[in-house]
XYZ file of C-alpha atoms in Angstrom:
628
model
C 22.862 29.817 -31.888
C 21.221 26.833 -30.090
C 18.940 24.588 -32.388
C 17.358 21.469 -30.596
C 14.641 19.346 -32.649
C 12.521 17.251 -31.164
C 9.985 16.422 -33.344
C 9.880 13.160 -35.245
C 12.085 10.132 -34.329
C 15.693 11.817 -34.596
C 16.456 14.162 -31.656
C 19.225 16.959 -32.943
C 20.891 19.551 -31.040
C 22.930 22.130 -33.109
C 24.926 24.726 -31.547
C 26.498 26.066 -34.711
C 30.162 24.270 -33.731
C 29.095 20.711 -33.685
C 24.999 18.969 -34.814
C 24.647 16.170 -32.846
C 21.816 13.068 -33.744
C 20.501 10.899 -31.319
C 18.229 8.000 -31.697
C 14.614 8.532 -30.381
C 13.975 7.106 -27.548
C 16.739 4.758 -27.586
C 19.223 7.141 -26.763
C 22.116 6.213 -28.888
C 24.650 8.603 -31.070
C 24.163 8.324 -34.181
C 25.221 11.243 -35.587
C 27.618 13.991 -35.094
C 28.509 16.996 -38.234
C 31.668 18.190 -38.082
C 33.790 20.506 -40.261
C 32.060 19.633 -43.613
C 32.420 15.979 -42.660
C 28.441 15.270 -42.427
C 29.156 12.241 -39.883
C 32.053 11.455 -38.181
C 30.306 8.449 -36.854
C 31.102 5.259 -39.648
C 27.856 5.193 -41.984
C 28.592 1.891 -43.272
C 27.298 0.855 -39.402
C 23.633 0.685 -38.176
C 22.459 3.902 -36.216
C 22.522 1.603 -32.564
C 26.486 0.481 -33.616
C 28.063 4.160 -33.712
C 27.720 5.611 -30.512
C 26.087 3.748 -27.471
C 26.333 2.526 -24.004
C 26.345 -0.699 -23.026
C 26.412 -3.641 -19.860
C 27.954 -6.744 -19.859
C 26.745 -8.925 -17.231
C 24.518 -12.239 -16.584
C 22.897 -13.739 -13.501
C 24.875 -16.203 -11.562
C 25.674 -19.018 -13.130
C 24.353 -17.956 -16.625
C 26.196 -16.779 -19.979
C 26.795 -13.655 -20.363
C 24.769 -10.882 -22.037
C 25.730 -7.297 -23.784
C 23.322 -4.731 -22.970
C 23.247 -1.717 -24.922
C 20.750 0.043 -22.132
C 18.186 1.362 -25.298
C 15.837 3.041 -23.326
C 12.508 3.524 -23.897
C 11.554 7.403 -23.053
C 13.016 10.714 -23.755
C 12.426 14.538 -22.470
C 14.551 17.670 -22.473
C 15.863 18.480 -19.322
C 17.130 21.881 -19.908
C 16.789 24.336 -22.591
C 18.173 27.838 -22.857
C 20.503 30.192 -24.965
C 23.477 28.324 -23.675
C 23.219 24.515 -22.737
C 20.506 22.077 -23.754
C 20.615 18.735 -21.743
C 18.677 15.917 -22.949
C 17.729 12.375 -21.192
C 16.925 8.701 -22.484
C 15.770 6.450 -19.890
C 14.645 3.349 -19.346
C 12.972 1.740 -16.398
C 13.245 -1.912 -15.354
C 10.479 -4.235 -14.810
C 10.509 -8.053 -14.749
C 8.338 -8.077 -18.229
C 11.303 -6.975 -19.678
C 12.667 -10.522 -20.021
C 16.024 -12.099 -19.719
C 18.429 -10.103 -21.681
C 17.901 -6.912 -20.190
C 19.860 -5.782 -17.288
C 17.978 -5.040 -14.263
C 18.654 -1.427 -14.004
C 17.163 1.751 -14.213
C 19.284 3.619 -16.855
C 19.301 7.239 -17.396
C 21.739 8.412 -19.988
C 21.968 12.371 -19.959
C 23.801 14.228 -23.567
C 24.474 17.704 -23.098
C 25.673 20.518 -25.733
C 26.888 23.830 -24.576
C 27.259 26.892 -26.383
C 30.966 27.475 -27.185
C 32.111 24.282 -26.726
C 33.398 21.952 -29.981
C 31.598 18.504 -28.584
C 29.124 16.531 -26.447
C 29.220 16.249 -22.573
C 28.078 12.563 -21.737
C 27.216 10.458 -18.655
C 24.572 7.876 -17.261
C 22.870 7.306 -13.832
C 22.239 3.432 -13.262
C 20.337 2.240 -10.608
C 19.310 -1.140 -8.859
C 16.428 -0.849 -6.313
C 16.471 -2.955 -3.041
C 15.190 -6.184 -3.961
C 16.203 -6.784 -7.128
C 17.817 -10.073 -8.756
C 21.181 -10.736 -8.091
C 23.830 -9.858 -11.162
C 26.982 -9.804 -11.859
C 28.373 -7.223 -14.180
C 31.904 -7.117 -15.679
C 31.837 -4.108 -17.609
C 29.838 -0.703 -18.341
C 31.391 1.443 -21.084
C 30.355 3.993 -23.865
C 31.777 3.599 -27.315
C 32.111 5.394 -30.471
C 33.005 3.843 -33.631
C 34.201 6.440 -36.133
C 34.104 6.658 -40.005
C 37.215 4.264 -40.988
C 37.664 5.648 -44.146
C 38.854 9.070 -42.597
C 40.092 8.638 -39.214
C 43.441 6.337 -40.136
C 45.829 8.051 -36.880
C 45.478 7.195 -33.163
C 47.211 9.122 -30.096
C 47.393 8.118 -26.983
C 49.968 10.204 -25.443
C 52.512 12.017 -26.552
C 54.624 8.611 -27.039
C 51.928 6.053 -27.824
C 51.123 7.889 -31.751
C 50.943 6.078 -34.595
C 49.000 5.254 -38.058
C 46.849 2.052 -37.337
C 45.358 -0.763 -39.407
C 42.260 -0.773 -41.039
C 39.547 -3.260 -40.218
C 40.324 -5.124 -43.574
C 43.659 -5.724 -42.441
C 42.591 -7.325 -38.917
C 40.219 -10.153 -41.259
C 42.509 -10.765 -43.930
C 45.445 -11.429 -41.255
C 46.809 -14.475 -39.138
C 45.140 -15.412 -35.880
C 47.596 -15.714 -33.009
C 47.147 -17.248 -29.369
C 44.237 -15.423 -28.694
C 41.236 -13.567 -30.560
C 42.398 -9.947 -29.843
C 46.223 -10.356 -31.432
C 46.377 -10.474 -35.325
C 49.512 -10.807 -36.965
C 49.153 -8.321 -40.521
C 50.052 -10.400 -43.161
C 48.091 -8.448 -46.217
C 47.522 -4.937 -44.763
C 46.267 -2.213 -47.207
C 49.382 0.123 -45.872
C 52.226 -1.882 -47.043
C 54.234 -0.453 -44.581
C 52.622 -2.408 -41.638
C 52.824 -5.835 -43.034
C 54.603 -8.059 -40.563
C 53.063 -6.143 -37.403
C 50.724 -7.401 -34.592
C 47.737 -5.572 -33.801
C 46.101 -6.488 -30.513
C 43.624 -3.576 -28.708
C 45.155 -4.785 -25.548
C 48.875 -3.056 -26.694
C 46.966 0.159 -26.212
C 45.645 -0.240 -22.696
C 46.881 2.417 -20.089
C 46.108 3.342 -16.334
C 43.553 4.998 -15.351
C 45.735 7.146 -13.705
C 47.544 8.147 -17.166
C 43.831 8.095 -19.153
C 42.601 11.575 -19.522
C 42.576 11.860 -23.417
C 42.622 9.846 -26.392
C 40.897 9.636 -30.045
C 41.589 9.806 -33.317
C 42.352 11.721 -36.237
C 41.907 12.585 -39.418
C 43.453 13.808 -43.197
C 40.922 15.520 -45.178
C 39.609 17.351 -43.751
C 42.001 17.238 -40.549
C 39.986 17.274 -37.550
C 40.100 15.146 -34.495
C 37.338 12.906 -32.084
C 38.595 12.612 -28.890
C 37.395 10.934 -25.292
C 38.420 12.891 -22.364
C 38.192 12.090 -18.873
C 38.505 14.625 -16.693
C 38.023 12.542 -13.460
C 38.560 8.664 -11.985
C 36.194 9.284 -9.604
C 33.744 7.575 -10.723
C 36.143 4.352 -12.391
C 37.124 1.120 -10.867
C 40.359 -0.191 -8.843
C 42.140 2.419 -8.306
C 45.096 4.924 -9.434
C 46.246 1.109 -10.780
C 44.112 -0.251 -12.784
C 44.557 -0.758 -16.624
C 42.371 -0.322 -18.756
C 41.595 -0.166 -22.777
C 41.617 3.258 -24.575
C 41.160 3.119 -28.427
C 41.854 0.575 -31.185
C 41.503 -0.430 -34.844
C 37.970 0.086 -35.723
C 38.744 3.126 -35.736
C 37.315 2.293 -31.674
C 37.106 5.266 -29.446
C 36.170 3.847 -25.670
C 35.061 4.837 -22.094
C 36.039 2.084 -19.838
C 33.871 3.069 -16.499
C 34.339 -0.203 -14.700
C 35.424 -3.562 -16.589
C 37.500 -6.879 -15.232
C 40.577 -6.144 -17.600
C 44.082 -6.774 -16.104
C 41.901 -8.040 -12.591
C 39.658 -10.812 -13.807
C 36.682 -11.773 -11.344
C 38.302 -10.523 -7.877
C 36.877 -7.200 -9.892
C 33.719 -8.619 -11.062
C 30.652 -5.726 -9.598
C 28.172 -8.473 -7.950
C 25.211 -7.596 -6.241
C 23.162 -10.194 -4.410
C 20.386 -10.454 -1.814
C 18.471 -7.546 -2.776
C 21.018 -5.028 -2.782
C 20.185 -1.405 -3.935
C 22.670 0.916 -6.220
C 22.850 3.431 -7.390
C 26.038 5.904 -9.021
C 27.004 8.235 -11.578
C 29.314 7.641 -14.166
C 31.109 10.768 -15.902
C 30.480 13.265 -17.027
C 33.173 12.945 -19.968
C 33.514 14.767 -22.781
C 33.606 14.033 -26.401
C 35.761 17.089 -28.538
C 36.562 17.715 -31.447
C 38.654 20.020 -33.115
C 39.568 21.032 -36.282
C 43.084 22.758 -38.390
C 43.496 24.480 -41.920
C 44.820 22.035 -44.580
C 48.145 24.136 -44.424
C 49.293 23.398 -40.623
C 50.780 20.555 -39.162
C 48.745 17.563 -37.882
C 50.145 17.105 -34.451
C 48.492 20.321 -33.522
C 45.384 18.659 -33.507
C 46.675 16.372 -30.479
C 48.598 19.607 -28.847
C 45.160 21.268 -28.750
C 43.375 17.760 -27.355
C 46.047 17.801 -24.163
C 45.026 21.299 -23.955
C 41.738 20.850 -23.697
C 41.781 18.071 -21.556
C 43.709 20.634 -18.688
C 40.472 23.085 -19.269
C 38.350 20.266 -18.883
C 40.185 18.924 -15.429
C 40.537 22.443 -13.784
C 36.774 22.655 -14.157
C 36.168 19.735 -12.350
C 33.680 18.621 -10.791
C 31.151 20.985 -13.635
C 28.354 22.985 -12.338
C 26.422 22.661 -15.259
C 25.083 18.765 -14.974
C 21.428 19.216 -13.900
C 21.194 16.062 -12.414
C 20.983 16.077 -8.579
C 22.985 12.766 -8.434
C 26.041 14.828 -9.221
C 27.358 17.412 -6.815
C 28.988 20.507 -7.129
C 31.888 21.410 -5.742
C 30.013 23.127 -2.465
C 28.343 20.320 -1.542
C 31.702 18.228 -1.852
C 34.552 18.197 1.182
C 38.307 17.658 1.563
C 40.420 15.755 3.417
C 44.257 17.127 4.130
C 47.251 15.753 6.109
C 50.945 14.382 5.842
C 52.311 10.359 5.342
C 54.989 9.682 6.749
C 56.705 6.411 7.047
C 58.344 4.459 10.132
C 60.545 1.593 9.355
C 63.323 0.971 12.032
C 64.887 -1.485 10.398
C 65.532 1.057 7.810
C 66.216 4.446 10.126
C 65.043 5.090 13.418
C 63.883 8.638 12.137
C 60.423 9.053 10.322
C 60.855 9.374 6.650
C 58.828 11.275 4.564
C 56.167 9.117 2.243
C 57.668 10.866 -0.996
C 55.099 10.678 -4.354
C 52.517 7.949 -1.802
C 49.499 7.578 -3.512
C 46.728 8.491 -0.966
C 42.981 8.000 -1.776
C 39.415 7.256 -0.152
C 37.259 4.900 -1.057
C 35.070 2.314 0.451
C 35.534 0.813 3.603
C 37.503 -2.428 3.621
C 39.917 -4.363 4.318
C 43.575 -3.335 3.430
C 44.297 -2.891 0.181
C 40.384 -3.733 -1.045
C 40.574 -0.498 -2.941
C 41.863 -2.526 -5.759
C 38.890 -4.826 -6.137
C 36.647 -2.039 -5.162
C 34.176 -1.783 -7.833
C 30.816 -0.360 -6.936
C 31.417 3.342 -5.307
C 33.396 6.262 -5.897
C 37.199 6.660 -5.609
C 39.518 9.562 -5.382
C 43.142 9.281 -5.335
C 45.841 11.713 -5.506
C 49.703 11.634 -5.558
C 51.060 13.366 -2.450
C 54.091 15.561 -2.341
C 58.010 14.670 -2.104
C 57.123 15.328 1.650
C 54.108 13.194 2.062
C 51.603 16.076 2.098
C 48.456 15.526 0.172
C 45.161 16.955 -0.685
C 42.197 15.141 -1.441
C 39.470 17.700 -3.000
C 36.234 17.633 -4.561
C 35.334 14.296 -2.443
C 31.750 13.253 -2.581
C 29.492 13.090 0.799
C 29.502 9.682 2.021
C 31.729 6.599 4.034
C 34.848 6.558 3.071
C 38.307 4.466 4.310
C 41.333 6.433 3.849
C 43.863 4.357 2.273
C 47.678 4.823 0.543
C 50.555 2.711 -0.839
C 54.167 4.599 -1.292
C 56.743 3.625 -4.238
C 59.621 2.290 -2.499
C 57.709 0.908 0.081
C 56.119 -2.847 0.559
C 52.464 -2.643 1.389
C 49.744 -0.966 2.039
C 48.469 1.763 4.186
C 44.814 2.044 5.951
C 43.521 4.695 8.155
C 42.153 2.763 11.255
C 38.887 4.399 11.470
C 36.416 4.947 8.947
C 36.116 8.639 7.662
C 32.523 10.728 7.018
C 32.229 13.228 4.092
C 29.610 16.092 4.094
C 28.528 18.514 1.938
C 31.360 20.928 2.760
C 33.562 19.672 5.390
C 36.906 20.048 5.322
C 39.153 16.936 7.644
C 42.674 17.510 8.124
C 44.460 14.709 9.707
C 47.640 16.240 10.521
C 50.659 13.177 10.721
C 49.503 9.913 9.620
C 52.143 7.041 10.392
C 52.558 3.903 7.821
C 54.621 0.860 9.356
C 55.479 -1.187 6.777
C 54.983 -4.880 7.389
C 58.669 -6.028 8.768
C 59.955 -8.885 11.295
C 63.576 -8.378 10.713
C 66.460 -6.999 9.009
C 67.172 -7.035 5.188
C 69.368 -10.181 4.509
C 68.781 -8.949 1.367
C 66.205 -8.005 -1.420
C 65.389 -8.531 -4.852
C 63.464 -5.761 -7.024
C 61.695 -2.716 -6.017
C 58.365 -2.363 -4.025
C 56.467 -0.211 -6.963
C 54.038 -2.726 -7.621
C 55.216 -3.437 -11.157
C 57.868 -5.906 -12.668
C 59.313 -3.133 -15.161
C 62.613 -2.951 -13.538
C 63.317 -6.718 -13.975
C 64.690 -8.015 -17.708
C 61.998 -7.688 -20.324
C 63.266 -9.636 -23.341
C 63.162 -8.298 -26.831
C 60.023 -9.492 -28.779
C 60.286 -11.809 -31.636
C 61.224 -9.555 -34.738
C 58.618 -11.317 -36.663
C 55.810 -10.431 -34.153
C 56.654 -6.655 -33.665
C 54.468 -3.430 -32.864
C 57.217 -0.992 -34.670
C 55.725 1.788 -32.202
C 57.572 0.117 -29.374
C 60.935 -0.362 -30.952
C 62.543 2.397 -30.068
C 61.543 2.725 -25.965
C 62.666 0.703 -23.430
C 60.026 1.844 -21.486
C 57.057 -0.248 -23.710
C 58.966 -3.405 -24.348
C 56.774 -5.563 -22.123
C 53.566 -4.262 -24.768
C 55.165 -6.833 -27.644
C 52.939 -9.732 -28.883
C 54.769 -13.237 -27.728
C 57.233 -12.441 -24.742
C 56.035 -15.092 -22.386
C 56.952 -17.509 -24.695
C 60.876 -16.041 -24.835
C 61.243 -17.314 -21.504
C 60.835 -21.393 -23.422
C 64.164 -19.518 -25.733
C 66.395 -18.351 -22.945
C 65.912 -20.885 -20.789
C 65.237 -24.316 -22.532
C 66.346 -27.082 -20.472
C 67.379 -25.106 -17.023
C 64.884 -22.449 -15.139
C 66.495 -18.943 -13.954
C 69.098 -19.441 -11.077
C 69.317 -16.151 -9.415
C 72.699 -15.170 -7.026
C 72.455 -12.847 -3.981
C 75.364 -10.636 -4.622
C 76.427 -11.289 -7.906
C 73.553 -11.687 -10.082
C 71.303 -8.168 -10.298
C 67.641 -7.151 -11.206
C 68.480 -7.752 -15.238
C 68.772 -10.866 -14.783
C 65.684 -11.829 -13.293
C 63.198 -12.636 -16.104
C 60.130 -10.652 -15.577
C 57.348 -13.134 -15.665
C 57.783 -16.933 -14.248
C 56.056 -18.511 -16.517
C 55.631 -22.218 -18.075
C 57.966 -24.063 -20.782
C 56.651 -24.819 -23.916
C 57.218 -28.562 -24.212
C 55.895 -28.745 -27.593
C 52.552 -30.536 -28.596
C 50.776 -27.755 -26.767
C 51.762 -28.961 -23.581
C 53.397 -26.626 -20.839
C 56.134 -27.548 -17.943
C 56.077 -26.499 -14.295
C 59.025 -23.973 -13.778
C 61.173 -23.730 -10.495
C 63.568 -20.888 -9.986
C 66.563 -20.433 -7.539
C 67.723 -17.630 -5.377
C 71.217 -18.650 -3.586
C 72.313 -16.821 -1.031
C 74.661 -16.938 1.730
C 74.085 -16.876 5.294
C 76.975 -16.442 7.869
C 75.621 -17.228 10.972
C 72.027 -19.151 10.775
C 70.025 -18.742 14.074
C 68.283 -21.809 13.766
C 66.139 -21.344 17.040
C 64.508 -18.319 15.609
C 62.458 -17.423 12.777
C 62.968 -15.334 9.245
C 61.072 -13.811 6.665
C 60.340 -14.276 3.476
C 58.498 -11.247 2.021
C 56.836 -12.131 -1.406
C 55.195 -8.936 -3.515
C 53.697 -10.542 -6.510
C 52.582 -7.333 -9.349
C 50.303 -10.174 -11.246
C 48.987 -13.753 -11.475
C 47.227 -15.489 -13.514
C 46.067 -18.997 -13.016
C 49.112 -19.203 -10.629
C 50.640 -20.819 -7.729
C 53.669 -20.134 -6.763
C 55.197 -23.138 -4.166
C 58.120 -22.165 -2.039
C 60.415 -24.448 -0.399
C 64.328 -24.053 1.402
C 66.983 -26.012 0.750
C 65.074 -29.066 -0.192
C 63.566 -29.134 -4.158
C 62.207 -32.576 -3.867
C 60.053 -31.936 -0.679
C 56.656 -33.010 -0.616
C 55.408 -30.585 0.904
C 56.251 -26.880 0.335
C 56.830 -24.671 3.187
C 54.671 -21.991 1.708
C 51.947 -22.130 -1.226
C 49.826 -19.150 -2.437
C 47.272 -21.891 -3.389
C 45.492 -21.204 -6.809
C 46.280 -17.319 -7.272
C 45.112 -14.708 -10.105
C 43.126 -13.781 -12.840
C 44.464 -10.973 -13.797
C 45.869 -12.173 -16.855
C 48.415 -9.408 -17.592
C 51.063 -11.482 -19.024
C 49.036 -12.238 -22.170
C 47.703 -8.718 -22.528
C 50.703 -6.723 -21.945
C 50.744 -5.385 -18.857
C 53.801 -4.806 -16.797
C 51.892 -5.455 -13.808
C 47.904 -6.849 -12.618
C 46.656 -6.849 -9.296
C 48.278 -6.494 -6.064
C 49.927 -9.490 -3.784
C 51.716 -9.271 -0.789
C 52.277 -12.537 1.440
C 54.739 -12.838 4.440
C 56.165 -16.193 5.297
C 57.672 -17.484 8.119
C 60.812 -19.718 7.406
C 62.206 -21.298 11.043
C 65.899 -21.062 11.374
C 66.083 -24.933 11.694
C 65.246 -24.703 7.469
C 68.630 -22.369 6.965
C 72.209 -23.453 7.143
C 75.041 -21.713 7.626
C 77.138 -21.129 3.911
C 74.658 -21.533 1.212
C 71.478 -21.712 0.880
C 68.708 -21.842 -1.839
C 65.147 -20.922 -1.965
C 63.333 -22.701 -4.420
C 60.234 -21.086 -6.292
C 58.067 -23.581 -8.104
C 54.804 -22.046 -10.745
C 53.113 -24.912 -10.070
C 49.925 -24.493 -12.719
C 51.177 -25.426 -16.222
C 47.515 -25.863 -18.335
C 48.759 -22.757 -20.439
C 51.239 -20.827 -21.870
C 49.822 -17.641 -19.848
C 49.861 -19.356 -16.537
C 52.603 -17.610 -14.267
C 53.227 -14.495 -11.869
C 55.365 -11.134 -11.819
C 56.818 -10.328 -9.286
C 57.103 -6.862 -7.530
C 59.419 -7.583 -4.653
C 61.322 -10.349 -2.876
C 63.170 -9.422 0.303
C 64.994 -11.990 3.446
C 64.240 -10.717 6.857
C 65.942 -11.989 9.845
C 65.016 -12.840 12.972
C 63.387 -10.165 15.280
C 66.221 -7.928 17.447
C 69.121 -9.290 14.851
């Protein structure tokens, strides 16, 4: 039976599975009783540090500022025998001074009878006018009672007992603030281990549940997601999940793994306004007697319910639509790439989504409207449902395949409609014939030779898969190891994707200094056409404070043929990830720089101020000249 109390400061909503505090009126979690365990929230924080929203922005040109959007007025927005819905907002107004986001904030909690947790979103909104901002990140977190909730899952690989708090303090700083190496941990069995949040980050794509659990008695808290729509950058993007804390998060847009080409600015006035989540908050519970893993078995399971109900009816906000007043888009992708096959090939496993018009890939720096993606079939057939009303482009990009797809006409949702396109065409970019290529076009640098991490620097839960080597703490400095004196010298035809090193990156030349690093692909060209031109395509799957400088034949040129000028800031090599943002450049190399026999390209990372300065790449393929 539904209990909601109002009176006094506390606002508490009991539905008999889960009770469920919230400060009055700034809208924070600050408790929630579960299973005998009065809060699963950690005590030993202050009620506004154990469940909350918060910004983190700044004007232009000023520091920046963490928001924790208290608002300032409450009211019950539905009541009945099964749901109560309750709202803390807050409404912006110049007198509100400097630190407070300009944004009106409207953060909605709803409990439902039946149901073991708390439904969450917020509705933000800038009116037309307003100063300009820039805001990196919006998230909701939930910090949970340390002394109980010692086991994090992730998925069903990523599962492991994690550091305390204590451990993370008493331990060894390492290159950066986030990566701790555990030199006095309370488990003995972790001493030796790095723990850096940013070893737990995942796609978005990949992010539908997470949490934590717990011994005595066993329960779980877990975040579930049952839609992007309503994230940042794509099917792509990388985000964090949970960490030592124990840290359960909501990552609804942030610059991780993009830097600043992500950053949400709004200037000259401009209005917003969107709806982030809902998301759901469960937790679930097993007798003393049966096995622990259960608890995460039962999370996936829940997290299916959750996604087949998608998008809820129940939200009694008018921001978020129901699935009637939502419409669908249909068709085929197919691909045409004569150089390949003069037949049309289908666009096999293509992701295909809308979001807002742009240019070409701009999906991936997209950060202010909705997105919705989906993976189409082995035939290129895909289904975009529950799509809100509004201007959309239609956009794709197919593993196996360099670049990126765009509809050529902008595409209008309404409440209801249902667009079926019918054969859509991608040609990939292409000049010329494959001289030859190096990698594969999936946006990602996981097929190329990640080294093993330095046995004194480990994360033991990525030991045993090949899969999560490029997570270890350190491996951009292995490069400095294999390749002390000479850079990588790759051979068309002999050498193979293993040995291509999967970030170029500085040399360590001691003293805290950092070299410039050139590598070589040789290659062998029978007959040069030196009155026509080639193609160099280069797919770059991160960079960070990069420039990669490309030159023929000649090393000691002045001037490169080709220069990506200052590129990235996605800064994936440092935080683990196997890939960043997107880059695609094709370059036009005349015959007269070719000879016949061998030749070499030379690739110079120009920007040595750090040891995280460097690219992936995703692809690197010789086109001949047009007709050839």
């Amino acid at each position: 039976m539904f209990c909601l109390q109002k009176q006094g400061t506390p606002v508490v909503i009991d539905n008999g599975l889960v009770e469920v505090t919230f400060s009055r009126p700034d809208g924070d979690v600050t408790g929630i009783k579960y299973k005998g365990i009065d809060n699963v929230l950690e005590i030993g924080n202050d009620e506004d540090n154990r469940g909350y929203w918060d910004v983190v922005w700044n004007k232009p040109g000023d520091s920046i500022i963490f928001d924790r959007l208290v608002a300032t007025d409450f009211r019950v927005i539905m009541e009945d025998e099964n749901q109560v819905e309750v709202s803390f907002t807050k409404t912006w107004d110049l007198s509100m001074g400097k630190s407070t986001v300009p944004l009106n904030v409207d953060k909605r909690y709803i409990v439902r009878r039946g149901q073991s947790g708390l439904y969450l979103y917020t509705i933000l909104e800038r009116l037309e006018g307003w100063p300009d901002v820039d805001m990196d990140q919006i998230r909701v977190v939930f910090k949970l009672q340390k002394d109980k909730f010692h086991y994090m899952a992730l998925s069903d690989s990523r599962k492991r007992i994690m550091p305390m708090p204590e451990d993370r303090a008493s331990g060894q700083p390492l290159a950066y603030p986030e990566a701790v190496l555990l030199t006095k941990p309370i488990n003995p069995e972790l001493r030796g281990e790095v723990d850096d949040k940013y070893q737990y980050s995942c796609e978005d794509n990949d992010n539908k549940v997470h949490g934590w659990t717990a011994e005595d008695p066993p329960v779980g808290f877990w975040m579930i997601t049952p839609s992007n729509e309503f994230r940042v950058g794509g099917p792509n993007k990388q985000d964090l999940t949970s960490h030592v804390g124990p840290v359960v998060l909501n990552m609804f847009t942030s610059t991780h793994y993009a830097g600043k080409d992500l950053n949400t600015a709004y200037r000259n006035g401009e209005p917003w306004k969107k709806v982030l989540g809902p998301v759901f908050v469960y937790l679930n519970s097993i007798s003393p007697t049966e096995d622990s893993s259960i608890l995460w078995e039962d999370a996936k399971e829940q997290m299916s319910i959750e996604v087949n109900r998608w998008p809820y009816d129940f939200p009694q906000s008018e921001d978020f639509p129901s699935s009637d007043q939502r419409g669908a888009v249909t068709g085929q992708l197919l691909v045409r790439d004569r150089y390949v096959t003069e037949s049309l090939t289908y666009a096999s496993s293509a992701y295909v989504g809308l979001a807002a018009p742009g240019d070409v890939g701009s999906w991936q720096t997209e950060s202010k409207g909705y997105q919705f993606w989906i993976r189409a079939d082995r035939h290129g057939h895909f289904v975009i449902k529950n799509v809100r009303a509004g201007n959309y482009s239609l956009y794709a990009w197919v593993p196996g395949v360099i670049g990126d797809y765009k509809y050529d006409a902008n595409i209008t949702i309404n409440p209801g409609s249902r667009i079926r396109f019918g054969h859509l065409i991608y040609e990939p970019p292409r000049n010329g014939p494959t001289l030859w290529d190096i990698g594969i076009p999936d946006r990602s640098a996981a097929e190329f030779y990640v080294p093993d991490g330095y046995p004194t620097l480990m994360n033991k839960l990525y030991t045993s898969d090949p899969a999560e080597k490029f997570r270890q703490y350190g491996l951009w400095n292995r490069y400095s190891d294999l390749y002390p004196n000479d850079d990588l010298v790759y051979t068309i035809g002999i050498s193979n994707v293993e040995d291509w090193f999967f970030a170029h990156v500085t040399r360590d030349a001691g003293n805290k200094t950092y070299d410039p690093t050139t590598w070589q692909i040789i290659f062998e060209l029978e007959n040069a056409n030196r009155n026509e031109n080639y193609t160099l395509r280069l797919a770059l799957a991160s960079a960070t404070a990069s420039e990669i400088q490309v030159r023929f034949n000649n090393p000691s040129s002045d001037r490169p043929l080709f220069t990506t000028g200052a590129v990235g800031k996605d800064n994936a090599i440092a935080r683990h990830g196997i890939h960043g943002l997107y880059w695609l450049y094709g370059i036009d190399v005349p015959g007269s720089q070719l000879v016949e026999g061998k030749n070499t390209i030379y690739l110079t990372q120009a920007r040595s101020d750090g040891p995280f300065h460097g690219v992936m790449y995703d692809y690197i393929r010789l086109e001949g000249p047009r007709g050839t």
